[in-house]
Amino acid sequence: MESDWLLSAQGLARDYGGRRVVADIELRLAAGDVLGVLGPNGAGKTTILRMLAGTLAPSAGRVAIAGADLADNPRAAKRHLGYLPERPPVYPELTVDEYLRFAARLHGLPRARRAAAIEAAKIDCGLTDVGRRLIGALSKGYAQRVGLAQAIVHRPDVLILDEPTAGLDPSQLIGVRALIGRLSREHSVIISSHILGEIQAVASHIVIVDRGRLALSASRAELAADASWLEIGLAHGPDAATLAALPDVADVREAGNGRWLIRPTDGHDIRVALAEHAVAHGWGLQMLAARPTSLEERFMRVISAGDDTGRAAS
């Protein structure tokens, strides 16, 4: 495994009942990265994250964390890892302080360092005023903060967060989202969600999982550079049918005020031809520019490329 990545996964796969539900997963995480994992419900996101976190053995492939192989040397690998599953592993009958002391011991923190580490995690997660309260008496938003605190109490290099805002009300969501943003400045993070806005707000690199496979892997810069639509402004423009009949035009949408959105067929750059055609036919060309594809548009394009059957169990 490469030692220059904080986390690397090669050829990860998982079988259930003789059926391969996750296959060919290749991921890399460098220091300072925030990797967003998107996909519809049932796409296989949780299965992938569990394999990365070492709570589910892959049927094939390898994972290394900070240079340590997760299968061959799990204790060394997990020393650098914090994990928050979709359902926070908290105990409602414990107080916040009791639970974090328990988590610190599980993570192998020396006794002399535990009190300071717990206090730092409580400060980071906004829990300083609830240390003596039972977790079962906390709101769901605060319980999620406790789950995040146990994931960072040992100051890991890598955080894996599975649907960390699922089920939160709007006010709780805002608080937890801000907390994740702060944590991403101190840790490399892998975060999954089926909510595009959650990922777009924090991720430096985005992968889309569909039916147990990586359907897309791109940096935010690469996504921003993907301009599959052209926007054209015409003072005396034609109708949609005329534009749609032009060579290498796949789709046309009216945007109002003489503006049109035109999607070329894949692999074709029609900007010069389109401008020349507009001038030659006296359409009054006012503007022509590439329109960056939104993450939502890219997501829907990737997901709709396959059928909706046979999705891997999440």
PDB file of N, CA and C in Angstrom, residues 206-277:
ATOM      1  N   ILE A 206     -15.152  14.701  -4.433  1.00  0.00           N
ATOM      2  CA  ILE A 206     -16.466  14.058  -4.345  1.00  0.00           C
ATOM      3  C   ILE A 206     -16.466  12.776  -5.159  1.00  0.00           C
ATOM      4  N   VAL A 207     -17.000  11.714  -4.550  1.00  0.00           N
ATOM      5  CA  VAL A 207     -17.256  10.489  -5.301  1.00  0.00           C
ATOM      6  C   VAL A 207     -18.749  10.199  -5.226  1.00  0.00           C
ATOM      7  N   ILE A 208     -19.277   9.648  -6.299  1.00  0.00           N
ATOM      8  CA  ILE A 208     -20.676   9.230  -6.345  1.00  0.00           C
ATOM      9  C   ILE A 208     -20.712   7.717  -6.469  1.00  0.00           C
ATOM     10  N   VAL A 209     -21.442   7.093  -5.546  1.00  0.00           N
ATOM     11  CA  VAL A 209     -21.586   5.638  -5.530  1.00  0.00           C
ATOM     12  C   VAL A 209     -22.965   5.283  -6.070  1.00  0.00           C
ATOM     13  N   ASP A 210     -23.002   4.359  -7.006  1.00  0.00           N
ATOM     14  CA  ASP A 210     -24.276   3.885  -7.538  1.00  0.00           C
ATOM     15  C   ASP A 210     -24.192   2.384  -7.755  1.00  0.00           C
ATOM     16  N   ARG A 211     -25.123   1.656  -7.163  1.00  0.00           N
ATOM     17  CA  ARG A 211     -25.182   0.200  -7.287  1.00  0.00           C
ATOM     18  C   ARG A 211     -23.860  -0.461  -6.897  1.00  0.00           C
ATOM     19  N   GLY A 212     -23.240   0.082  -5.827  1.00  0.00           N
ATOM     20  CA  GLY A 212     -22.066  -0.552  -5.263  1.00  0.00           C
ATOM     21  C   GLY A 212     -20.764  -0.271  -5.971  1.00  0.00           C
ATOM     22  N   ARG A 213     -20.770   0.656  -6.913  1.00  0.00           N
ATOM     23  CA  ARG A 213     -19.553   0.989  -7.641  1.00  0.00           C
ATOM     24  C   ARG A 213     -19.370   2.498  -7.697  1.00  0.00           C
ATOM     25  N   LEU A 214     -18.127   2.929  -7.899  1.00  0.00           N
ATOM     26  CA  LEU A 214     -17.861   4.354  -8.034  1.00  0.00           C
ATOM     27  C   LEU A 214     -18.272   4.794  -9.434  1.00  0.00           C
ATOM     28  N   ALA A 215     -19.308   5.622  -9.500  1.00  0.00           N
ATOM     29  CA  ALA A 215     -19.783   6.115 -10.786  1.00  0.00           C
ATOM     30  C   ALA A 215     -19.088   7.409 -11.184  1.00  0.00           C
ATOM     31  N   LEU A 216     -18.500   8.105 -10.202  1.00  0.00           N
ATOM     32  CA  LEU A 216     -17.803   9.361 -10.478  1.00  0.00           C
ATOM     33  C   LEU A 216     -16.817   9.626  -9.362  1.00  0.00           C
ATOM     34  N   SER A 217     -15.649  10.152  -9.713  1.00  0.00           N
ATOM     35  CA  SER A 217     -14.670  10.623  -8.736  1.00  0.00           C
ATOM     36  C   SER A 217     -14.027  11.874  -9.309  1.00  0.00           C
ATOM     37  N   ALA A 218     -14.199  13.014  -8.623  1.00  0.00           N
ATOM     38  CA  ALA A 218     -13.703  14.278  -9.157  1.00  0.00           C
ATOM     39  C   ALA A 218     -13.479  15.271  -8.033  1.00  0.00           C
ATOM     40  N   SER A 219     -12.497  16.147  -8.221  1.00  0.00           N
ATOM     41  CA  SER A 219     -12.277  17.235  -7.272  1.00  0.00           C
ATOM     42  C   SER A 219     -13.313  18.325  -7.514  1.00  0.00           C
ATOM     43  N   ARG A 220     -13.447  19.220  -6.553  1.00  0.00           N
ATOM     44  CA  ARG A 220     -14.385  20.330  -6.734  1.00  0.00           C
ATOM     45  C   ARG A 220     -13.984  21.174  -7.931  1.00  0.00           C
ATOM     46  N   ALA A 221     -12.665  21.349  -8.137  1.00  0.00           N
ATOM     47  CA  ALA A 221     -12.197  22.133  -9.284  1.00  0.00           C
ATOM     48  C   ALA A 221     -12.580  21.458 -10.596  1.00  0.00           C
ATOM     49  N   GLU A 222     -12.455  20.140 -10.634  1.00  0.00           N
ATOM     50  CA  GLU A 222     -12.828  19.407 -11.848  1.00  0.00           C
ATOM     51  C   GLU A 222     -14.324  19.500 -12.102  1.00  0.00           C
ATOM     52  N   LEU A 223     -15.111  19.433 -11.045  1.00  0.00           N
ATOM     53  CA  LEU A 223     -16.559  19.561 -11.213  1.00  0.00           C
ATOM     54  C   LEU A 223     -16.936  20.959 -11.693  1.00  0.00           C
ATOM     55  N   ALA A 224     -16.247  21.973 -11.150  1.00  0.00           N
ATOM     56  CA  ALA A 224     -16.539  23.349 -11.559  1.00  0.00           C
ATOM     57  C   ALA A 224     -16.178  23.587 -13.019  1.00  0.00           C
ATOM     58  N   ALA A 225     -15.148  22.878 -13.501  1.00  0.00           N
ATOM     59  CA  ALA A 225     -14.703  23.052 -14.884  1.00  0.00           C
ATOM     60  C   ALA A 225     -15.577  22.304 -15.880  1.00  0.00           C
ATOM     61  N   ASP A 226     -16.436  21.436 -15.376  1.00  0.00           N
ATOM     62  CA  ASP A 226     -17.303  20.654 -16.258  1.00  0.00           C
ATOM     63  C   ASP A 226     -18.493  21.513 -16.680  1.00  0.00           C
ATOM     64  N   ALA A 227     -18.419  22.022 -17.875  1.00  0.00           N
ATOM     65  CA  ALA A 227     -19.492  22.869 -18.378  1.00  0.00           C
ATOM     66  C   ALA A 227     -20.177  22.152 -19.537  1.00  0.00           C
ATOM     67  N   SER A 228     -21.164  21.355 -19.223  1.00  0.00           N
ATOM     68  CA  SER A 228     -21.820  20.569 -20.264  1.00  0.00           C
ATOM     69  C   SER A 228     -22.916  21.359 -20.976  1.00  0.00           C
ATOM     70  N   TRP A 229     -23.268  22.522 -20.444  1.00  0.00           N
ATOM     71  CA  TRP A 229     -24.281  23.365 -21.069  1.00  0.00           C
ATOM     72  C   TRP A 229     -23.653  24.682 -21.526  1.00  0.00           C
ATOM     73  N   LEU A 230     -24.160  25.213 -22.631  1.00  0.00           N
ATOM     74  CA  LEU A 230     -23.793  26.545 -23.097  1.00  0.00           C
ATOM     75  C   LEU A 230     -24.983  27.469 -22.892  1.00  0.00           C
ATOM     76  N   GLU A 231     -24.701  28.702 -22.505  1.00  0.00           N
ATOM     77  CA  GLU A 231     -25.753  29.715 -22.403  1.00  0.00           C
ATOM     78  C   GLU A 231     -25.539  30.726 -23.512  1.00  0.00           C
ATOM     79  N   ILE A 232     -26.574  30.969 -24.294  1.00  0.00           N
ATOM     80  CA  ILE A 232     -26.470  31.900 -25.410  1.00  0.00           C
ATOM     81  C   ILE A 232     -27.588  32.932 -25.305  1.00  0.00           C
ATOM     82  N   GLY A 233     -27.235  34.199 -25.550  1.00  0.00           N
ATOM     83  CA  GLY A 233     -28.210  35.279 -25.554  1.00  0.00           C
ATOM     84  C   GLY A 233     -28.405  35.790 -26.966  1.00  0.00           C
ATOM     85  N   LEU A 234     -29.648  35.835 -27.422  1.00  0.00           N
ATOM     86  CA  LEU A 234     -29.966  36.216 -28.798  1.00  0.00           C
ATOM     87  C   LEU A 234     -31.043  37.291 -28.799  1.00  0.00           C
ATOM     88  N   ALA A 235     -30.778  38.399 -29.521  1.00  0.00           N
ATOM     89  CA  ALA A 235     -31.752  39.488 -29.580  1.00  0.00           C
ATOM     90  C   ALA A 235     -32.924  39.145 -30.487  1.00  0.00           C
ATOM     91  N   HIS A 236     -32.658  38.400 -31.543  1.00  0.00           N
ATOM     92  CA  HIS A 236     -33.711  38.055 -32.506  1.00  0.00           C
ATOM     93  C   HIS A 236     -33.664  36.551 -32.753  1.00  0.00           C
ATOM     94  N   GLY A 237     -33.707  35.816 -31.677  1.00  0.00           N
ATOM     95  CA  GLY A 237     -33.436  34.392 -31.759  1.00  0.00           C
ATOM     96  C   GLY A 237     -34.532  33.576 -32.404  1.00  0.00           C
ATOM     97  N   PRO A 238     -34.189  32.360 -32.783  1.00  0.00           N
ATOM     98  CA  PRO A 238     -35.148  31.413 -33.347  1.00  0.00           C
ATOM     99  C   PRO A 238     -35.924  30.710 -32.237  1.00  0.00           C
ATOM    100  N   ASP A 239     -36.722  29.743 -32.615  1.00  0.00           N
ATOM    101  CA  ASP A 239     -37.433  28.964 -31.609  1.00  0.00           C
ATOM    102  C   ASP A 239     -36.597  27.758 -31.194  1.00  0.00           C
ATOM    103  N   ALA A 240     -37.101  27.036 -30.200  1.00  0.00           N
ATOM    104  CA  ALA A 240     -36.345  25.905 -29.656  1.00  0.00           C
ATOM    105  C   ALA A 240     -36.118  24.825 -30.701  1.00  0.00           C
ATOM    106  N   ALA A 241     -37.097  24.596 -31.563  1.00  0.00           N
ATOM    107  CA  ALA A 241     -36.951  23.541 -32.567  1.00  0.00           C
ATOM    108  C   ALA A 241     -35.815  23.846 -33.533  1.00  0.00           C
ATOM    109  N   THR A 242     -35.652  25.122 -33.891  1.00  0.00           N
ATOM    110  CA  THR A 242     -34.562  25.500 -34.798  1.00  0.00           C
ATOM    111  C   THR A 242     -33.208  25.264 -34.150  1.00  0.00           C
ATOM    112  N   LEU A 243     -33.087  25.652 -32.878  1.00  0.00           N
ATOM    113  CA  LEU A 243     -31.827  25.430 -32.169  1.00  0.00           C
ATOM    114  C   LEU A 243     -31.554  23.942 -31.999  1.00  0.00           C
ATOM    115  N   ALA A 244     -32.581  23.175 -31.681  1.00  0.00           N
ATOM    116  CA  ALA A 244     -32.396  21.738 -31.455  1.00  0.00           C
ATOM    117  C   ALA A 244     -31.980  21.014 -32.724  1.00  0.00           C
ATOM    118  N   ALA A 245     -32.305  21.600 -33.895  1.00  0.00           N
ATOM    119  CA  ALA A 245     -31.961  20.961 -35.166  1.00  0.00           C
ATOM    120  C   ALA A 245     -30.523  21.237 -35.602  1.00  0.00           C
ATOM    121  N   LEU A 246     -29.811  22.099 -34.883  1.00  0.00           N
ATOM    122  CA  LEU A 246     -28.426  22.396 -35.243  1.00  0.00           C
ATOM    123  C   LEU A 246     -27.548  21.167 -35.029  1.00  0.00           C
ATOM    124  N   PRO A 247     -26.461  21.036 -35.788  1.00  0.00           N
ATOM    125  CA  PRO A 247     -25.583  19.869 -35.638  1.00  0.00           C
ATOM    126  C   PRO A 247     -25.006  19.755 -34.226  1.00  0.00           C
ATOM    127  N   ASP A 248     -24.953  18.545 -33.718  1.00  0.00           N
ATOM    128  CA  ASP A 248     -24.317  18.207 -32.436  1.00  0.00           C
ATOM    129  C   ASP A 248     -24.987  18.871 -31.233  1.00  0.00           C
ATOM    130  N   VAL A 249     -26.263  19.178 -31.338  1.00  0.00           N
ATOM    131  CA  VAL A 249     -27.029  19.699 -30.202  1.00  0.00           C
ATOM    132  C   VAL A 249     -27.877  18.567 -29.632  1.00  0.00           C
ATOM    133  N   ALA A 250     -27.691  18.301 -28.331  1.00  0.00           N
ATOM    134  CA  ALA A 250     -28.417  17.201 -27.687  1.00  0.00           C
ATOM    135  C   ALA A 250     -29.694  17.664 -27.002  1.00  0.00           C
ATOM    136  N   ASP A 251     -29.706  18.919 -26.507  1.00  0.00           N
ATOM    137  CA  ASP A 251     -30.866  19.385 -25.750  1.00  0.00           C
ATOM    138  C   ASP A 251     -30.881  20.903 -25.766  1.00  0.00           C
ATOM    139  N   VAL A 252     -32.069  21.471 -25.673  1.00  0.00           N
ATOM    140  CA  VAL A 252     -32.248  22.923 -25.653  1.00  0.00           C
ATOM    141  C   VAL A 252     -33.296  23.266 -24.602  1.00  0.00           C
ATOM    142  N   ARG A 253     -33.001  24.295 -23.796  1.00  0.00           N
ATOM    143  CA  ARG A 253     -33.966  24.774 -22.811  1.00  0.00           C
ATOM    144  C   ARG A 253     -34.022  26.294 -22.864  1.00  0.00           C
ATOM    145  N   GLU A 254     -35.234  26.830 -22.789  1.00  0.00           N
ATOM    146  CA  GLU A 254     -35.391  28.282 -22.779  1.00  0.00           C
ATOM    147  C   GLU A 254     -35.141  28.809 -21.377  1.00  0.00           C
ATOM    148  N   ALA A 255     -34.303  29.864 -21.261  1.00  0.00           N
ATOM    149  CA  ALA A 255     -33.955  30.438 -19.962  1.00  0.00           C
ATOM    150  C   ALA A 255     -34.598  31.795 -19.740  1.00  0.00           C
ATOM    151  N   GLY A 256     -35.323  32.328 -20.735  1.00  0.00           N
ATOM    152  CA  GLY A 256     -36.008  33.605 -20.577  1.00  0.00           C
ATOM    153  C   GLY A 256     -35.172  34.785 -21.023  1.00  0.00           C
ATOM    154  N   ASN A 257     -35.841  35.873 -21.418  1.00  0.00           N
ATOM    155  CA  ASN A 257     -35.179  37.117 -21.827  1.00  0.00           C
ATOM    156  C   ASN A 257     -34.199  36.896 -22.972  1.00  0.00           C
ATOM    157  N   GLY A 258     -34.580  36.072 -23.924  1.00  0.00           N
ATOM    158  CA  GLY A 258     -33.733  35.840 -25.084  1.00  0.00           C
ATOM    159  C   GLY A 258     -32.554  34.927 -24.842  1.00  0.00           C
ATOM    160  N   ARG A 259     -32.521  34.274 -23.679  1.00  0.00           N
ATOM    161  CA  ARG A 259     -31.396  33.384 -23.367  1.00  0.00           C
ATOM    162  C   ARG A 259     -31.844  31.939 -23.506  1.00  0.00           C
ATOM    163  N   TRP A 260     -30.899  31.101 -23.955  1.00  0.00           N
ATOM    164  CA  TRP A 260     -31.158  29.677 -24.140  1.00  0.00           C
ATOM    165  C   TRP A 260     -30.021  28.876 -23.543  1.00  0.00           C
ATOM    166  N   LEU A 261     -30.361  27.706 -23.032  1.00  0.00           N
ATOM    167  CA  LEU A 261     -29.354  26.750 -22.581  1.00  0.00           C
ATOM    168  C   LEU A 261     -29.291  25.626 -23.603  1.00  0.00           C
ATOM    169  N   ILE A 262     -28.080  25.344 -24.079  1.00  0.00           N
ATOM    170  CA  ILE A 262     -27.878  24.344 -25.120  1.00  0.00           C
ATOM    171  C   ILE A 262     -26.854  23.331 -24.638  1.00  0.00           C
ATOM    172  N   ARG A 263     -27.210  22.057 -24.689  1.00  0.00           N
ATOM    173  CA  ARG A 263     -26.264  20.999 -24.308  1.00  0.00           C
ATOM    174  C   ARG A 263     -25.774  20.282 -25.559  1.00  0.00           C
ATOM    175  N   PRO A 264     -24.453  20.378 -25.832  1.00  0.00           N
ATOM    176  CA  PRO A 264     -23.913  19.669 -26.993  1.00  0.00           C
ATOM    177  C   PRO A 264     -23.908  18.161 -26.745  1.00  0.00           C
ATOM    178  N   THR A 265     -23.866  17.400 -27.813  1.00  0.00           N
ATOM    179  CA  THR A 265     -23.659  15.966 -27.664  1.00  0.00           C
ATOM    180  C   THR A 265     -22.277  15.729 -27.079  1.00  0.00           C
ATOM    181  N   ASP A 266     -22.111  14.626 -26.361  1.00  0.00           N
ATOM    182  CA  ASP A 266     -20.867  14.350 -25.650  1.00  0.00           C
ATOM    183  C   ASP A 266     -19.663  14.432 -26.586  1.00  0.00           C
ATOM    184  N   GLY A 267     -18.632  15.140 -26.097  1.00  0.00           N
ATOM    185  CA  GLY A 267     -17.371  15.198 -26.829  1.00  0.00           C
ATOM    186  C   GLY A 267     -17.307  16.259 -27.909  1.00  0.00           C
ATOM    187  N   HIS A 268     -18.344  17.062 -28.060  1.00  0.00           N
ATOM    188  CA  HIS A 268     -18.359  18.074 -29.117  1.00  0.00           C
ATOM    189  C   HIS A 268     -18.323  19.478 -28.515  1.00  0.00           C
ATOM    190  N   ASP A 269     -17.432  20.325 -29.043  1.00  0.00           N
ATOM    191  CA  ASP A 269     -17.365  21.732 -28.676  1.00  0.00           C
ATOM    192  C   ASP A 269     -17.970  22.522 -29.829  1.00  0.00           C
ATOM    193  N   ILE A 270     -19.152  23.042 -29.626  1.00  0.00           N
ATOM    194  CA  ILE A 270     -19.881  23.694 -30.719  1.00  0.00           C
ATOM    195  C   ILE A 270     -19.905  25.211 -30.576  1.00  0.00           C
ATOM    196  N   ARG A 271     -19.076  25.758 -29.692  1.00  0.00           N
ATOM    197  CA  ARG A 271     -19.158  27.191 -29.433  1.00  0.00           C
ATOM    198  C   ARG A 271     -18.871  28.031 -30.677  1.00  0.00           C
ATOM    199  N   VAL A 272     -17.790  27.708 -31.394  1.00  0.00           N
ATOM    200  CA  VAL A 272     -17.442  28.496 -32.583  1.00  0.00           C
ATOM    201  C   VAL A 272     -18.522  28.363 -33.649  1.00  0.00           C
ATOM    202  N   ALA A 273     -18.945  27.128 -33.903  1.00  0.00           N
ATOM    203  CA  ALA A 273     -19.969  26.904 -34.928  1.00  0.00           C
ATOM    204  C   ALA A 273     -21.278  27.588 -34.560  1.00  0.00           C
ATOM    205  N   LEU A 274     -21.622  27.564 -33.280  1.00  0.00           N
ATOM    206  CA  LEU A 274     -22.865  28.182 -32.832  1.00  0.00           C
ATOM    207  C   LEU A 274     -22.808  29.694 -33.001  1.00  0.00           C
ATOM    208  N   ALA A 275     -21.680  30.302 -32.630  1.00  0.00           N
ATOM    209  CA  ALA A 275     -21.530  31.749 -32.781  1.00  0.00           C
ATOM    210  C   ALA A 275     -21.579  32.150 -34.255  1.00  0.00           C
ATOM    211  N   GLU A 276     -20.878  31.398 -35.095  1.00  0.00           N
ATOM    212  CA  GLU A 276     -20.876  31.714 -36.526  1.00  0.00           C
ATOM    213  C   GLU A 276     -22.277  31.585 -37.118  1.00  0.00           C
ATOM    214  N   HIS A 277     -23.001  30.564 -36.695  1.00  0.00           N
ATOM    215  CA  HIS A 277     -24.364  30.357 -37.197  1.00  0.00           C
ATOM    216  C   HIS A 277     -25.278  31.500 -36.767  1.00  0.00           C
TER     217      HIS A 277
END
